[in-house]
Amino acid sequence: MKVSKYLLLAVIVLPLALAGCRGEKFDSQPVHPNMNMDQQERFEPQEKNEFFADNRAMRKPVDGTIARGDLKEDKAYYQGINEDSSFVEEIPVDLTKSFIYRGKDQYEIYCTPCHGNTGDGNGIVMANNYGYVPAPSFHIERLQNQSDGYIYSAIANGIRNMPSYATQISVKDRWAIVAYVRALQKSQNVSEDEIQQYDVDLTALQEDYQEKLAAEQAKKEAEADDDGEVTASRGQTVAQNNGCMTCHSTDGSKLVGPTWQNLYGSERTLDDGSTVTADEDYLRESIVDPSAKVVEGFPPSMVPYDYLSDSEINSLVAYIKSLSENAE
Ligand code: HEC
Ligand code: HEC
């Protein structure tokens, strides 16, 4: 009987006593008999490890290591080019409505500041005359005829004065933007027959457009009225303010465009093999309608500066003339 009394005590009191410990705070570490790899030896970033000859704990991956999911074998998709390095003709992604809308979102974030909402090249950066190289309109024939891979490459690699947007825009979104640029091009080049198929009031649209044109014309004329002086030094300022110097040098070096040193009075060979003398008329035409005569060996990438006033254009001509030994 005596024994069972102690047993009773043990059975009732011990669990109570143990339960009483729950929730208490301890300063010492909990007993952790089986480590189960819960704590392991390891190295902090940049820590020393004498095991290796160079003492670096951080090891370089073996040459040629490619992270999972980073094998970019599909050249058409990742680079927009075929095996022979030519640009792919068509977007290598299935086109859906939501994909094109995604492209619209991304276009409006990344491209409108320069290329404008409709892709006409009149984004806010251009409109404010910050001296940035003008962005071309996507609606000119040359760009309508370019392949999809060409536009993709402009986003991925940049083109001439336009920087690359590869770090900001994912591969998929780049293609979505290409799709949207194509949609914009289509929207600006619809034939009348095609419009007729939809319920569009063409006359009203045309009237609106004519009104807008007239307003712009009036604005231009008003600006032309306060036409200023024509001097070479003003021409230099105009050239700097309009970004001409990002493509043209005055020291004989070749940038995107031909140098202006000794341009005036020299003989120019054009891309069709013919030659012209660079007189004042030629310079003027080169500024307001650069694609009329394209110099051999250069891309037809200069946009028309027909919005400059007459005195600005003539000042530019005077400036270019002043850079030439051929000037009288
Ligand atoms: C900061 C202004 C700026 C932004 C933003 C910009 N571009 Fe451009 N883009 C330019 C300029 C300037 C050029 C002309 C460069 C040259 O000719 O030196 C150009 C040229 C291009 C061309 C080549 C046109 C040709 O003449 O062959 C394409 C295509 C193009 N941009 C597409 C895009 C797309 C798509 C985006 C949005 C992802 C974009 N750009 C964003 C300024 C910009
Ligand atoms: C995006 C680069 C670019 C910008 C910006 C640019 N140009 Fe050009 N320019 C060219 C290229 C490329 C050519 C040669 C192809 C051609 O004739 O269209 C050229 C040709 C010319 C020529 C004829 C040159 C020759 O050797 O016969 C003149 C003049 C000229 N540009 C003036 C200007 C002026 C003035 C500005 C600024 C208001 C300007 N350009 C801005 C690229 C540019």
PDB file of C-alpha atoms and ligand atoms in Angstrom, residues 106-116 125-126 132-138 140 142-143 146-148 150-156 158-165 169 173-174 177-178 181 185 246-247 256 299-303, ligand 1:
ATOM      1  CA  GLN A 106       4.323  48.929 -72.404  1.00  0.00           C
ATOM      2  CA  TYR A 107       4.575  51.166 -75.469  1.00  0.00           C
ATOM      3  CA  GLU A 108       2.820  53.948 -73.610  1.00  0.00           C
ATOM      4  CA  ILE A 109       5.196  53.610 -70.683  1.00  0.00           C
ATOM      5  CA  TYR A 110       8.476  53.340 -72.556  1.00  0.00           C
ATOM      6  CA  CYS A 111       8.117  54.703 -76.072  1.00  0.00           C
ATOM      7  CA  THR A 112       5.560  57.543 -76.082  1.00  0.00           C
ATOM      8  CA  PRO A 113       7.877  60.084 -74.443  1.00  0.00           C
ATOM      9  CA  CYS A 114       9.808  60.206 -77.706  1.00  0.00           C
ATOM     10  CA  HIS A 115       7.824  58.402 -80.389  1.00  0.00           C
ATOM     11  CA  GLY A 116       4.438  59.851 -79.415  1.00  0.00           C
ATOM     12  CA  VAL A 125      10.554  65.002 -75.336  1.00  0.00           C
ATOM     13  CA  MET A 126      10.553  66.051 -78.983  1.00  0.00           C
ATOM     14  CA  TYR A 132      17.343  65.411 -78.358  1.00  0.00           C
ATOM     15  CA  VAL A 133      17.790  63.752 -81.739  1.00  0.00           C
ATOM     16  CA  PRO A 134      14.287  63.584 -83.256  1.00  0.00           C
ATOM     17  CA  ALA A 135      12.637  60.168 -83.191  1.00  0.00           C
ATOM     18  CA  PRO A 136      11.445  59.104 -86.632  1.00  0.00           C
ATOM     19  CA  SER A 137       7.789  58.490 -87.378  1.00  0.00           C
ATOM     20  CA  PHE A 138       6.852  54.798 -87.575  1.00  0.00           C
ATOM     21  CA  ILE A 140       7.177  56.390 -93.090  1.00  0.00           C
ATOM     22  CA  ARG A 142      10.936  52.632 -94.829  1.00  0.00           C
ATOM     23  CA  LEU A 143       9.808  51.663 -91.342  1.00  0.00           C
ATOM     24  CA  GLN A 146      11.071  46.851 -91.983  1.00  0.00           C
ATOM     25  CA  SER A 147      10.796  43.368 -90.504  1.00  0.00           C
ATOM     26  CA  ASP A 148       9.432  42.690 -87.022  1.00  0.00           C
ATOM     27  CA  TYR A 150      14.298  45.042 -86.859  1.00  0.00           C
ATOM     28  CA  ILE A 151      11.916  46.778 -84.469  1.00  0.00           C
ATOM     29  CA  TYR A 152      12.610  44.162 -81.798  1.00  0.00           C
ATOM     30  CA  SER A 153      16.320  44.790 -82.206  1.00  0.00           C
ATOM     31  CA  ALA A 154      15.846  48.560 -81.816  1.00  0.00           C
ATOM     32  CA  ILE A 155      14.266  47.895 -78.395  1.00  0.00           C
ATOM     33  CA  ALA A 156      16.718  45.174 -77.360  1.00  0.00           C
ATOM     34  CA  GLY A 158      19.119  50.342 -79.202  1.00  0.00           C
ATOM     35  CA  ILE A 159      19.728  51.917 -82.573  1.00  0.00           C
ATOM     36  CA  ARG A 160      22.180  54.713 -83.387  1.00  0.00           C
ATOM     37  CA  ASN A 161      21.216  57.489 -80.912  1.00  0.00           C
ATOM     38  CA  MET A 162      18.410  55.562 -79.249  1.00  0.00           C
ATOM     39  CA  PRO A 163      19.479  53.634 -76.156  1.00  0.00           C
ATOM     40  CA  SER A 164      18.659  49.973 -75.516  1.00  0.00           C
ATOM     41  CA  TYR A 165      15.606  49.194 -73.398  1.00  0.00           C
ATOM     42  CA  ILE A 169      11.597  45.567 -70.890  1.00  0.00           C
ATOM     43  CA  ASP A 173       7.032  42.531 -73.601  1.00  0.00           C
ATOM     44  CA  ARG A 174       9.423  43.639 -76.360  1.00  0.00           C
ATOM     45  CA  ILE A 177       5.481  46.293 -78.174  1.00  0.00           C
ATOM     46  CA  VAL A 178       6.496  45.251 -81.694  1.00  0.00           C
ATOM     47  CA  VAL A 181       3.832  49.279 -83.231  1.00  0.00           C
ATOM     48  CA  GLN A 185       1.225  51.459 -88.400  1.00  0.00           C
ATOM     49  CA  THR A 246      24.925  64.034 -82.148  1.00  0.00           C
ATOM     50  CA  CYS A 247      25.132  62.877 -85.772  1.00  0.00           C
ATOM     51  CA  VAL A 256      26.044  58.775 -87.801  1.00  0.00           C
ATOM     52  CA  PRO A 299      21.764  55.307 -93.526  1.00  0.00           C
ATOM     53  CA  PRO A 300      18.719  57.380 -94.512  1.00  0.00           C
ATOM     54  CA  SER A 301      18.144  58.014 -90.828  1.00  0.00           C
ATOM     55  CA  MET A 302      17.913  61.796 -90.634  1.00  0.00           C
ATOM     56  CA  VAL A 303      14.410  63.100 -90.016  1.00  0.00           C
TER      57      VAL A 303
HETATM   58  C1  HEC B   1      14.508  58.862 -75.323  1.00  0.00           C
HETATM   59  C2  HEC B   1      13.778  58.893 -76.562  1.00  0.00           C
HETATM   60  C3  HEC B   1      13.340  57.565 -77.143  1.00  0.00           C
HETATM   61  C4  HEC B   1      12.638  56.559 -76.546  1.00  0.00           C
HETATM   62  C5  HEC B   1      12.086  56.530 -75.144  1.00  0.00           C
HETATM   63  C6  HEC B   1      12.450  55.536 -77.551  1.00  0.00           C
HETATM   64  N1  HEC B   1      13.049  55.908 -78.719  1.00  0.00           N
HETATM   65 FE1  HEC B   1      13.076  54.832 -80.448  1.00  0.00          FE
HETATM   66  N2  HEC B   1      14.247  56.275 -81.295  1.00  0.00           N
HETATM   67  C7  HEC B   1      14.622  57.451 -80.702  1.00  0.00           C
HETATM   68  C8  HEC B   1      15.509  58.200 -81.581  1.00  0.00           C
HETATM   69  C9  HEC B   1      16.127  59.541 -81.283  1.00  0.00           C
HETATM   70  C10 HEC B   1      15.648  57.401 -82.750  1.00  0.00           C
HETATM   71  C11 HEC B   1      16.496  57.738 -83.973  1.00  0.00           C
HETATM   72  C12 HEC B   1      17.916  57.386 -83.646  1.00  0.00           C
HETATM   73  C13 HEC B   1      18.872  57.757 -84.743  1.00  0.00           C
HETATM   74  O1  HEC B   1      18.501  57.761 -85.912  1.00  0.00           O
HETATM   75  O2  HEC B   1      20.025  58.036 -84.388  1.00  0.00           O
HETATM   76  C14 HEC B   1      14.848  56.207 -82.524  1.00  0.00           C
HETATM   77  C15 HEC B   1      14.729  55.165 -83.438  1.00  0.00           C
HETATM   78  C16 HEC B   1      13.886  54.081 -83.291  1.00  0.00           C
HETATM   79  C17 HEC B   1      13.694  53.042 -84.286  1.00  0.00           C
HETATM   80  C18 HEC B   1      14.438  52.922 -85.606  1.00  0.00           C
HETATM   81  C19 HEC B   1      13.886  53.805 -86.656  1.00  0.00           C
HETATM   82  C20 HEC B   1      14.762  53.877 -87.876  1.00  0.00           C
HETATM   83  O3  HEC B   1      14.906  54.996 -88.371  1.00  0.00           O
HETATM   84  O4  HEC B   1      15.290  52.869 -88.336  1.00  0.00           O
HETATM   85  C21 HEC B   1      12.760  52.174 -83.784  1.00  0.00           C
HETATM   86  C22 HEC B   1      12.207  50.940 -84.465  1.00  0.00           C
HETATM   87  C23 HEC B   1      12.392  52.654 -82.465  1.00  0.00           C
HETATM   88  N3  HEC B   1      13.088  53.805 -82.214  1.00  0.00           N
HETATM   89  C24 HEC B   1      11.493  52.041 -81.632  1.00  0.00           C
HETATM   90  C25 HEC B   1      11.299  52.404 -80.294  1.00  0.00           C
HETATM   91  C26 HEC B   1      10.479  51.664 -79.371  1.00  0.00           C
HETATM   92  C27 HEC B   1       9.653  50.436 -79.728  1.00  0.00           C
HETATM   93  C28 HEC B   1      10.564  52.304 -78.157  1.00  0.00           C
HETATM   94  C29 HEC B   1       9.938  51.882 -76.842  1.00  0.00           C
HETATM   95  C30 HEC B   1      10.433  50.645 -76.313  1.00  0.00           C
HETATM   96  C31 HEC B   1      11.441  53.441 -78.331  1.00  0.00           C
HETATM   97  N4  HEC B   1      11.861  53.466 -79.633  1.00  0.00           N
HETATM   98  C32 HEC B   1      11.765  54.341 -77.327  1.00  0.00           C
HETATM   99  C33 HEC B   1      14.274  57.895 -79.453  1.00  0.00           C
HETATM  100  C34 HEC B   1      13.602  57.148 -78.511  1.00  0.00           C
END
